[in-house]
Each structure stands twice: as structure tokens, then as C-alpha cells.
GROMACS .gro file of C-alpha atoms in nm:
model
  194
    1MET     CA    1   4.374  16.609   0.528
    2ARG     CA    2   4.506  16.841   0.796
    3SER     CA    3   4.309  16.691   1.050
    4ARG     CA    4   4.429  16.333   0.959
    5PHE     CA    5   4.759  16.477   0.996
    6LEU     CA    6   4.723  16.607   1.342
    7ASN     CA    7   4.546  16.293   1.451
    8LEU     CA    8   4.856  16.073   1.306
    9ARG     CA    9   5.084  16.333   1.474
   10SER     CA   10   4.933  16.313   1.816
   11LYS     CA   11   4.930  15.931   1.806
   12ALA     CA   12   5.295  15.937   1.725
   13ILE     CA   13   5.382  16.189   2.025
   14ALA     CA   14   5.161  15.944   2.250
   15TRP     CA   15   5.347  15.635   2.140
   16LEU     CA   16   5.681  15.805   2.187
   17THR     CA   17   5.601  15.961   2.516
   18ALA     CA   18   5.490  15.601   2.614
   19GLY     CA   19   5.808  15.440   2.497
   20VAL     CA   20   6.024  15.691   2.673
   21GLY     CA   21   5.807  15.667   2.985
   22SER     CA   22   5.853  15.276   2.980
   23PHE     CA   23   6.208  15.284   2.915
   24ALA     CA   24   6.286  15.538   3.197
   25ALA     CA   25   6.087  15.309   3.426
   26LEU     CA   26   6.295  15.024   3.319
   27ALA     CA   27   6.595  15.198   3.358
   28THR     CA   28   6.510  15.309   3.742
   29ALA     CA   29   6.406  14.958   3.825
   30PHE     CA   30   6.745  14.837   3.688
   31ALA     CA   31   6.908  15.089   3.874
   32LEU     CA   32   6.760  15.025   4.209
   33GLY     CA   33   6.796  14.657   4.164
   34ALA     CA   34   7.171  14.742   4.152
   35PHE     CA   35   7.189  14.917   4.433
   36GLU     CA   36   6.965  14.656   4.617
   37ALA     CA   37   7.237  14.383   4.523
   38ALA     CA   38   7.504  14.604   4.638
   39ASP     CA   39   7.694  14.465   4.969
   40LYS     CA   40   7.522  14.575   5.285
   41GLN     CA   41   7.753  14.716   5.536
   42GLU     CA   42   7.797  14.466   5.810
   43LEU     CA   43   7.683  14.577   6.151
   44PRO     CA   44   7.922  14.597   6.448
   45GLN     CA   45   7.913  14.314   6.708
   46ILE     CA   46   8.033  14.424   7.049
   47THR     CA   47   8.086  14.201   7.387
   48ALA     CA   48   8.116  14.272   7.740
   49GLY     CA   49   8.298  14.617   7.823
   50GLN     CA   50   8.270  14.754   7.479
   51SER     CA   51   8.090  15.070   7.383
   52LEU     CA   52   7.845  15.122   7.095
   53ASP     CA   53   7.677  15.448   6.986
   54ALA     CA   54   7.317  15.347   6.939
   55GLY     CA   55   7.145  15.647   6.847
   56LYS     CA   56   6.976  15.781   7.166
   57TRP     CA   57   7.197  15.557   7.394
   58LEU     CA   58   7.548  15.480   7.443
   59ILE     CA   59   7.540  15.141   7.551
   60LYS     CA   60   7.817  14.914   7.749
   61PRO     CA   61   7.717  14.563   7.767
   62LEU     CA   62   7.809  14.426   8.135
   63LYS     CA   63   7.711  14.057   8.174
   64ALA     CA   64   7.418  13.809   8.119
   65TRP     CA   65   7.297  13.511   8.325
   66VAL     CA   66   7.030  13.261   8.373
   67THR     CA   67   6.841  13.222   8.680
   68ASP     CA   68   6.501  13.079   8.859
   69GLN     CA   69   6.532  13.329   9.141
   70LYS     CA   70   6.364  13.682   9.185
   71ILE     CA   71   6.511  13.944   8.986
   72PHE     CA   72   6.363  14.282   9.132
   73SER     CA   73   5.989  14.237   9.094
   74THR     CA   74   6.012  13.941   8.850
   75THR     CA   75   5.988  13.590   8.963
   76PRO     CA   76   5.985  13.293   8.708
   77LYS     CA   77   5.736  13.027   8.768
   78GLU     CA   78   5.775  12.661   8.765
   79GLY     CA   79   5.905  12.557   8.418
   80GLN     CA   80   6.050  12.918   8.349
   81LYS     CA   81   6.385  13.092   8.394
   82ALA     CA   82   6.463  13.443   8.377
   83VAL     CA   83   6.754  13.539   8.134
   84VAL     CA   84   6.896  13.859   8.259
   85PHE     CA   85   7.128  14.134   8.079
   86ALA     CA   86   7.313  14.394   8.262
   87VAL     CA   87   7.408  14.719   8.053
   88GLU     CA   88   7.509  15.047   8.114
   89LEU     CA   89   7.300  15.320   7.928
   90MET     CA   90   7.379  15.660   7.884
   91ASN     CA   91   7.097  15.916   7.749
   92ARG     CA   92   7.253  16.104   7.444
   93THR     CA   93   6.961  16.344   7.407
   94ILE     CA   94   6.906  16.652   7.562
   95GLN     CA   95   6.582  16.558   7.764
   96SER     CA   96   6.479  16.261   8.005
   97ASP     CA   97   6.384  15.962   7.802
   98SER     CA   98   6.263  15.589   7.874
   99GLY     CA   99   6.255  15.468   7.537
  100TYR     CA  100   6.518  15.217   7.596
  101ALA     CA  101   6.294  14.918   7.672
  102ASN     CA  102   6.294  14.792   7.311
  103THR     CA  103   6.665  14.888   7.213
  104PHE     CA  104   6.757  14.511   7.276
  105HIS     CA  105   6.595  14.196   7.147
  106PRO     CA  106   6.697  13.813   7.145
  107LEU     CA  107   6.835  13.671   6.849
  108GLY     CA  108   6.884  13.309   6.787
  109LYS     CA  109   6.702  13.052   7.010
  110LEU     CA  110   6.515  13.305   7.211
  111GLN     CA  111   6.388  13.497   6.900
  112GLY     CA  112   6.046  13.336   6.893
  113VAL     CA  113   5.969  13.262   7.256
  114THR     CA  114   6.024  13.594   7.442
  115GLU     CA  115   5.809  13.904   7.501
  116GLN     CA  116   5.922  14.250   7.578
  117PRO     CA  117   6.170  14.266   7.848
  118LEU     CA  118   6.093  14.421   8.196
  119ALA     CA  119   6.392  14.689   8.243
  120TYR     CA  120   6.485  14.783   8.599
  121LEU     CA  121   6.734  15.060   8.713
  122ASP     CA  122   6.999  14.900   8.909
  123ARG     CA  123   7.058  15.160   9.199
  124ASP     CA  124   6.684  15.178   9.315
  125GLY     CA  125   6.493  14.885   9.136
  126SER     CA  126   6.260  15.109   8.972
  127SER     CA  127   6.107  14.956   8.664
  128LEU     CA  128   6.172  15.186   8.332
  129PRO     CA  129   6.255  15.520   8.473
  130ASP     CA  130   6.332  15.799   8.283
  131LEU     CA  131   6.713  15.865   8.223
  132GLN     CA  132   6.873  16.184   8.244
  133PRO     CA  133   7.089  16.323   7.972
  134GLY     CA  134   7.459  16.242   8.012
  135MET     CA  135   7.432  16.031   8.306
  136PRO     CA  136   7.547  15.665   8.266
  137GLU     CA  137   7.308  15.420   8.439
  138LYS     CA  138   7.323  15.066   8.502
  139ILE     CA  139   7.004  14.920   8.382
  140THR     CA  140   6.898  14.531   8.402
  141TYR     CA  141   6.675  14.355   8.131
  142VAL     CA  142   6.466  14.044   8.226
  143TRP     CA  143   6.304  13.819   7.988
  144VAL     CA  144   6.128  13.512   8.140
  145VAL     CA  145   6.138  13.226   7.914
  146PRO     CA  146   6.022  12.857   7.938
  147SER     CA  147   6.342  12.650   8.093
  148ASP     CA  148   6.386  12.451   7.778
  149ALA     CA  149   6.418  12.748   7.559
  150VAL     CA  150   6.735  12.886   7.736
  151PRO     CA  151   7.012  12.885   7.526
  152THR     CA  152   7.352  12.762   7.660
  153GLY     CA  153   7.689  12.916   7.620
  154THR     CA  154   7.641  13.252   7.484
  155ILE     CA  155   7.336  13.486   7.425
  156GLU     CA  156   7.314  13.700   7.122
  157LEU     CA  157   7.105  14.029   7.118
  158GLY     CA  158   7.004  14.269   6.872
  159ILE     CA  159   7.042  14.632   6.901
  160GLU     CA  160   6.816  14.908   6.748
  161ALA     CA  161   6.872  15.271   6.746
  162TRP     CA  162   6.666  15.558   6.669
  163LYS     CA  163   6.876  15.804   6.440
  164PHE     CA  164   6.872  16.179   6.438
  165LYS     CA  165   6.743  16.385   6.169
  166LEU     CA  166   6.807  16.766   6.166
  167ARG     CA  167   6.473  16.797   5.974
  168ASN     CA  168   6.180  16.553   5.986
  169ASN     CA  169   6.006  16.515   5.652
  170LEU     CA  170   5.681  16.620   5.750
  171THR     CA  171   5.722  16.888   6.011
  172GLY     CA  172   6.081  17.011   5.929
  173THR     CA  173   6.186  16.985   6.286
  174PRO     CA  174   6.483  16.795   6.454
  175GLY     CA  175   6.428  16.496   6.623
  176TRP     CA  176   6.507  16.113   6.660
  177TRP     CA  177   6.342  15.920   6.370
  178SER     CA  178   6.388  15.606   6.162
  179LYS     CA  179   6.460  15.306   6.413
  180ALA     CA  180   6.708  15.086   6.243
  181PRO     CA  181   6.928  14.807   6.347
  182ALA     CA  182   7.265  14.932   6.518
  183GLY     CA  183   7.450  14.647   6.582
  184THR     CA  184   7.479  14.307   6.789
  185VAL     CA  185   7.615  14.198   7.141
  186SER     CA  186   7.733  13.865   7.223
  187LEU     CA  187   7.796  13.759   7.584
  188PRO     CA  188   7.866  13.445   7.783
  189LEU     CA  189   7.558  13.321   7.970
  190SER     CA  190   7.636  13.217   8.296
  191GLN     CA  191   7.406  13.003   8.542
  192GLY     CA  192   7.323  13.228   8.835
  193GLU     CA  193   7.461  13.577   8.881
  194SER     CA  194   7.844  13.605   8.894
   0.00000   0.00000   0.00000
């Protein structure tokens, strides 16, 4: 009789534990769904001359234009044009860095037709040089695209930023981690450099 009672008792405890666990899982799923449905913070949109803190970089867009002429070492072929974006970047880290190549990416009409841009330092034309900490530098980004893919009027670029974490989850060391959207830049797109 005692063994039967213990058997029923253990079954009851198992059913109760499973029920409580299921309820806790449902409650967690509901709470996460409520947070997911909450309003997302709108990303800042900047234009020429405005600055934005983009993680490792302080950026200030200058201008954008389209050309079929050579830009530094990039020459569009027949049926292509270069979409050119000039920006001032300042390295906010404590060491030299050239990780700014993927900071900007075209949105809208150009989103599916562009590859990684070529980035040039304006003062000497070098490609993707390390930027020294705390020194603003003018950088020119060049995307070569089919002529019929060039947007008219304005160009919109997404801005991605690495965020600083005081402690990495794996190593416990400080560093720049977790790349995420930081905002957008919208600029008038002129024909030829102005």
C-alpha cells in the first residue's frame, strides 16, 4: 500500500512540475512577445553637415554625386556609373582602425545592385587606410553600379555602428562588439562633382 501511495505521489509531483513549467514557459513567451511588439526607437536621419556618433566613428556626411569619370583608382566601364559619397570620419577608439568600409550601405533602389564600396582617403588617395584616433579625415566612398540603377534626386544610406562594451561576454575584456543600425543619411545626388 505504501509503495502505491509513493507511486501516486511521485506521479502527482511530476504532473504538477510539468504544469508549472508549462505555465512558466507560456508566461515567458507572452512577455517576450509583448516586448517585441513594443514601439521600436526610431533611428536618427541626418543630412549634409550634421554629425552622428556611430560607435567607433563620428561621421559628418558632406555630399554625394554620380559620375562616369575616374574617381581615384576606380573607373566606371561602359554602361556603368560611379555613385560617390564624401564624408568626414573621426576614429573614436584608442587605436588606428580601417574598419569603416562597411559603415555605410545604400538603401532603396541601390540596395540590391551594389557591392562593397571602395573607400579612399581624400588627402592622398590611398585605399582604406588606417585612421588615427581623434583625427577627422575626409573619406570618399565609391560604388560602381549599372547606369540604369542610379537613383535620381537623393540617395539614402544606412549607417551601421559597432557598440562599445565594457566587458565581452566570453572574455570579460572591453571592446567594440555588436554591430547594429545607427541611423540613415539622406543627401541630394548631383550629376558630376560640385
